[in-house]
Tab-separated table of C-alpha atoms in Angstrom:
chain	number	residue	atom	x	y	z
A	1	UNK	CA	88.072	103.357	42.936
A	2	UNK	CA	89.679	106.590	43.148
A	3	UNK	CA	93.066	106.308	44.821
A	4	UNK	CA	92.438	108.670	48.029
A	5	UNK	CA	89.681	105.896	48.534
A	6	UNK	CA	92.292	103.101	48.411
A	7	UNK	CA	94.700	104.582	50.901
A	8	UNK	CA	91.634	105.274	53.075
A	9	UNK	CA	90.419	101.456	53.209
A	10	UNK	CA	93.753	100.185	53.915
A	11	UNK	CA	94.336	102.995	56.510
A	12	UNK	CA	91.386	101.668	58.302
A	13	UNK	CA	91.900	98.173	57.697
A	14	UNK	CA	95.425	98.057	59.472
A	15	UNK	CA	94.088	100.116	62.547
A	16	UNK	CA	91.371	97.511	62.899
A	17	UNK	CA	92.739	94.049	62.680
A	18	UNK	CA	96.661	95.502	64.182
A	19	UNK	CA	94.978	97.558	67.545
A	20	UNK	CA	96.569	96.131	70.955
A	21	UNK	CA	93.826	94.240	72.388
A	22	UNK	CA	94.533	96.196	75.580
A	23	UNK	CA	93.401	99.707	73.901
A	24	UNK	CA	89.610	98.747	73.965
A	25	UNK	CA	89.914	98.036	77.474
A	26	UNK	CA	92.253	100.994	78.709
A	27	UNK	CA	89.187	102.992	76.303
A	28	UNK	CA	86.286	101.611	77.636
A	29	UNK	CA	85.306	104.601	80.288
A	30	UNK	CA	87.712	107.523	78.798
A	31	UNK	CA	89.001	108.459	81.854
A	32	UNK	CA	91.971	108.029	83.781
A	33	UNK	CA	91.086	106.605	86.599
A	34	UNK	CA	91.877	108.240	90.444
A	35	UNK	CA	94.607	106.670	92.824
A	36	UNK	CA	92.658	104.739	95.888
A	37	UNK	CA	95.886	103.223	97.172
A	38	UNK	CA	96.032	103.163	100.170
A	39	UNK	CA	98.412	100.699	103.097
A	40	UNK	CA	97.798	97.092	104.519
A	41	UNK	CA	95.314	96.881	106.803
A	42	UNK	CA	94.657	93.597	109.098
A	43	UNK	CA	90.633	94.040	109.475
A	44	UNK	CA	90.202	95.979	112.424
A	45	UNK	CA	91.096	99.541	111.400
A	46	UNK	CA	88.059	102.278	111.270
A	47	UNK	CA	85.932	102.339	108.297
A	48	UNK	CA	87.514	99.117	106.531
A	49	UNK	CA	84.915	96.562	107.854
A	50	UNK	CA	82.913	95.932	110.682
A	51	UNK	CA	84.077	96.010	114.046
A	52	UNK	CA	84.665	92.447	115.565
A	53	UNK	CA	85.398	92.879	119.415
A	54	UNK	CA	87.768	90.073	120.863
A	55	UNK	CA	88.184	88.448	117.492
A	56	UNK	CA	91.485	86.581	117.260
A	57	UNK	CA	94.059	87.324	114.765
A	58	UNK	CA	93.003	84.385	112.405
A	59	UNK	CA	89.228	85.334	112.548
A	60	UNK	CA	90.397	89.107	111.730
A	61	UNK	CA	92.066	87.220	108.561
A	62	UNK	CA	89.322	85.632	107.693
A	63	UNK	CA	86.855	88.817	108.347
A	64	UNK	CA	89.121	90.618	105.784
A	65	UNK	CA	88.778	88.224	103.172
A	66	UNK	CA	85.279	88.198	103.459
A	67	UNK	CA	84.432	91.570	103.229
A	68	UNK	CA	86.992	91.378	100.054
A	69	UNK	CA	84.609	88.404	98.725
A	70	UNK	CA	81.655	90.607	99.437
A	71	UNK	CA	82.977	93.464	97.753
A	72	UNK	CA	84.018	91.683	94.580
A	73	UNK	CA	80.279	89.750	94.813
A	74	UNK	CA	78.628	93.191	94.902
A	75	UNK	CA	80.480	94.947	91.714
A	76	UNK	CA	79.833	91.687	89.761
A	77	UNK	CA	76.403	92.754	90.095
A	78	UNK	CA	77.340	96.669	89.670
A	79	UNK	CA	79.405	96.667	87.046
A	80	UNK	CA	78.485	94.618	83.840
A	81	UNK	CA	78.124	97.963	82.111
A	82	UNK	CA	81.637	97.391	81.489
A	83	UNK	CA	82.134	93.672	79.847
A	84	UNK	CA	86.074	94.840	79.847
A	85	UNK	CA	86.114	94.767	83.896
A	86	UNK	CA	85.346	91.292	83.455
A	87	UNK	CA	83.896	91.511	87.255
A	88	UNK	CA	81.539	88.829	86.606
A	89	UNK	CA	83.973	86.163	84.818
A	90	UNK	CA	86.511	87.158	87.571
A	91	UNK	CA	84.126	86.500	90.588
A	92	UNK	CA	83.078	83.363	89.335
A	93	UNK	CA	86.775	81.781	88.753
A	94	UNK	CA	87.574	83.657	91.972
A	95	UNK	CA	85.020	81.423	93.837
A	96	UNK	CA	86.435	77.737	92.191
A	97	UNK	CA	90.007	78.725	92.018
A	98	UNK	CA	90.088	79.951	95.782
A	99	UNK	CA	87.213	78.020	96.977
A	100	UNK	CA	88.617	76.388	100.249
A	101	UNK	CA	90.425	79.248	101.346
A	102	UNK	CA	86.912	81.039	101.120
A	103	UNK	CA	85.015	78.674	102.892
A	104	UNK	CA	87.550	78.563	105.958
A	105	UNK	CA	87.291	81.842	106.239
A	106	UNK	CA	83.422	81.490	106.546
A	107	UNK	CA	83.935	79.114	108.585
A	108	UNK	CA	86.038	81.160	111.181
A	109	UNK	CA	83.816	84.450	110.874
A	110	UNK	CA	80.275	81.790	112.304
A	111	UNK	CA	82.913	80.542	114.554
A	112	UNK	CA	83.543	84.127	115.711
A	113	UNK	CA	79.666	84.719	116.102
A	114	UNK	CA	79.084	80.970	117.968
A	115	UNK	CA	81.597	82.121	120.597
A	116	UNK	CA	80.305	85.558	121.370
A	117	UNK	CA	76.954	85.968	119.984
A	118	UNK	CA	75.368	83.496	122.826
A	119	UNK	CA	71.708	81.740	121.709
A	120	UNK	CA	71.112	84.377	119.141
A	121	UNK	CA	74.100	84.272	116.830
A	122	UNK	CA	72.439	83.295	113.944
A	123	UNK	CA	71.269	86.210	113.746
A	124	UNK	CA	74.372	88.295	114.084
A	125	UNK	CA	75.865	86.571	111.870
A	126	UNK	CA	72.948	86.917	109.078
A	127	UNK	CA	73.295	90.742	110.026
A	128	UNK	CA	76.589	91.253	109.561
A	129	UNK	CA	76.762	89.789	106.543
A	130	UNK	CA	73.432	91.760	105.355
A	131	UNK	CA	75.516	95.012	106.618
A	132	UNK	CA	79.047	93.326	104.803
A	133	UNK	CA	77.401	93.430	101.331
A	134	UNK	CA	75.326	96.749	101.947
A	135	UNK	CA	78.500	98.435	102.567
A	136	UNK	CA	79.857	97.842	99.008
A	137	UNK	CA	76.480	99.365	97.384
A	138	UNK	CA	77.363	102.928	95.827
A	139	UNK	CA	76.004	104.826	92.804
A	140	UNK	CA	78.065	108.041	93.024
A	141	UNK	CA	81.015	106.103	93.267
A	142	UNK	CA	80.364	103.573	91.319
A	143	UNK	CA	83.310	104.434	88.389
A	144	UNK	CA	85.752	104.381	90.481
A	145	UNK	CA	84.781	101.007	92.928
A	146	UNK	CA	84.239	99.224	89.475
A	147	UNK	CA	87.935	100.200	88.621
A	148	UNK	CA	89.352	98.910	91.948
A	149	UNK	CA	87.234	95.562	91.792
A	150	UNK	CA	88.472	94.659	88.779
A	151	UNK	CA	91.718	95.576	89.276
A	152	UNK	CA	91.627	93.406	92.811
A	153	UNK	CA	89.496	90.811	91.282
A	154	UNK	CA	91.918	90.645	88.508
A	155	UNK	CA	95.163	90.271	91.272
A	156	UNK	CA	93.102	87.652	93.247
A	157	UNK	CA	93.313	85.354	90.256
A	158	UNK	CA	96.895	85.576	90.228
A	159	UNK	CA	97.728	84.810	93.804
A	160	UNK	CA	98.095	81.250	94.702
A	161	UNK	CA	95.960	79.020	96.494
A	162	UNK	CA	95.807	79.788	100.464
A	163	UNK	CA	97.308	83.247	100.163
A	164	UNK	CA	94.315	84.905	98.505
A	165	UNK	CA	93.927	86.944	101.845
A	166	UNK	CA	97.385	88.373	101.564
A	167	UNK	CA	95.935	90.283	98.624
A	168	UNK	CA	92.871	91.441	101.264
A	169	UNK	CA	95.605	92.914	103.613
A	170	UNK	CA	96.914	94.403	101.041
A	171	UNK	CA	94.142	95.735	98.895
A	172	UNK	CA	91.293	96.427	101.187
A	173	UNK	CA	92.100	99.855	102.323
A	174	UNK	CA	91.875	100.799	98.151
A	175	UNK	CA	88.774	99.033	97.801
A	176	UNK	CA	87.635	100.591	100.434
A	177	UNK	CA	88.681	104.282	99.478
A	178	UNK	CA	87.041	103.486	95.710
A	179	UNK	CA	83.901	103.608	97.562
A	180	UNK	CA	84.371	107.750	98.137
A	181	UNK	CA	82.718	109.284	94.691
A	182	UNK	CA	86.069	111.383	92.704
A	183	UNK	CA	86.293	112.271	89.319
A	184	UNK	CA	88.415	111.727	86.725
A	185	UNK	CA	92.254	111.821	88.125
A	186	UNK	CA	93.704	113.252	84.674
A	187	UNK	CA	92.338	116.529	86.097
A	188	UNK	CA	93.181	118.538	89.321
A	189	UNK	CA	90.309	119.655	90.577
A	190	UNK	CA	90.675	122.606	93.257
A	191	UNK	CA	87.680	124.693	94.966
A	192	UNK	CA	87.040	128.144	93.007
A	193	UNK	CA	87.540	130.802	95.258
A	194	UNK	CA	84.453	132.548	95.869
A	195	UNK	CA	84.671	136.495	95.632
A	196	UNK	CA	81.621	137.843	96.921
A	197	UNK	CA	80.495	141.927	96.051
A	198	UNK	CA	81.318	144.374	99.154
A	199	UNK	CA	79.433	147.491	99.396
A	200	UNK	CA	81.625	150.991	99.940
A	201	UNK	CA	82.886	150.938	103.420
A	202	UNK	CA	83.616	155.093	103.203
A	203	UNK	CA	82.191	156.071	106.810
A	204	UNK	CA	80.539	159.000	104.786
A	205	UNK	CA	77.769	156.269	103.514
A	206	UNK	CA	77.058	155.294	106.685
A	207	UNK	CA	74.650	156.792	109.889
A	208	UNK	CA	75.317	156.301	113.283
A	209	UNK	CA	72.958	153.215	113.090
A	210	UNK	CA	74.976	151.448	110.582
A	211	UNK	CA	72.625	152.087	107.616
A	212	UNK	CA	73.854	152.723	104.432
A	213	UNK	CA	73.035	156.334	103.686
A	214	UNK	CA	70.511	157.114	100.205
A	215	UNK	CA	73.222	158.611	98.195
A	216	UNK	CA	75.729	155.633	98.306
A	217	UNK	CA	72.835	153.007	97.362
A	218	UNK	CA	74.419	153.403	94.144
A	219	UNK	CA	77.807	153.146	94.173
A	220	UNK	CA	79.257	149.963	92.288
A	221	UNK	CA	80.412	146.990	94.848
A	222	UNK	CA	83.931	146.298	95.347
């Protein structure tokens, strides 16, 4: 085998078995991905969940964290185009690892509907939670919310049992703002300043009506 050969094989052979595990996942979309971050919210802040009149500062908790659920639910559905987001393996240890902390909070949201949705709270509470996981749904976005979920969903794992909605009050603004379609953050993108053709202005093109005069049709626009 000819010795450029040689150097070649072993070239390759050390880039494949000595590669950071990490590059294939920091590879896996090429991109760099934007900055959602955004500050601590406690649930009842425009445009970071639904509104939840009267609720008490425990059942605003526990609305957070169940949006953040929802949200991490939805992009293990969305996002299994990219195995390295691990969105699905996440949810799923999310839901044993965290599991009473969860189900208090569901607790406290139907609590929240018993008290103030009257006879019919059933089903407010089966709407809200229909317009909960419908607010997570995005295609143009969807880059950019499957970064943040796995980010979050990756953080959630890491927090210890009955403080998993410190990392909602934390977090949910971002997941939220993920949701808004961006591109790539490695460039700057800024809107092209439109220059549109004038015609001559000289008052000698120009009648008393405002009409361009014949022998100006010509002229080249500025």
């Amino acid at each position: 085998m000819p010795l450029r050969h040689v150097l070649l094989a072993a070239v390759t052979a050390a880039v494949t078995f000595t590669a950071p595990a990490s590059s294939a996942a920091a590879s896996y979309l090429f991109w760099v991905p934007p900055n959602f971050s955004g500050s601590a919210v406690r649930g009842d802040e425009p445009g970071i969940a639904l509104p939840m009149p009267g609720a008490t500062d425990a059942e605003l908790r526990s609305h957070l964290l169940w949006n953040m659920r929802a949200g991490l639910n939805v992009a293990a559905l969305q996002c299994q185009f990219s195995p390295a987001l691990a969105t699905v393996k996440n949810y799923n240890v999310l839901l044993s690892q965290h599991n009473a902390e969860l189900a208090d909070a569901y607790k406290s949201v139907s609590g929240y509907f018993k008290r103030t949705g009257g006879k019919k709270w059933q089903t407010a509470l089966d709407q809200y939670t229909t317009r909960t996981y419908n607010g997570f749904s995005t295609l143009h976005a969807q880059l950019g919310f499957c970064e943040a979920a796995g980010s979050i969903g990756r953080a959630a794992l890491e927090q210890p049992r009955g403080k998993l909605f410190e990392v909602a009050q934390g977090r949910m603004r971002e997941f939220r703002n993920s949701l808004v379609p961006v591109g790539d953050g490695l460039f700057v993108r800024r809107p092209a300043p439109a220059h549109l053709p004038l015609p001559t202005l000289a008052e000698e093109c120009w009648d008393k009506k405002g009409v361009m005069k014949k022998k100006c049709w010509s002229l080249p626009l500025s």
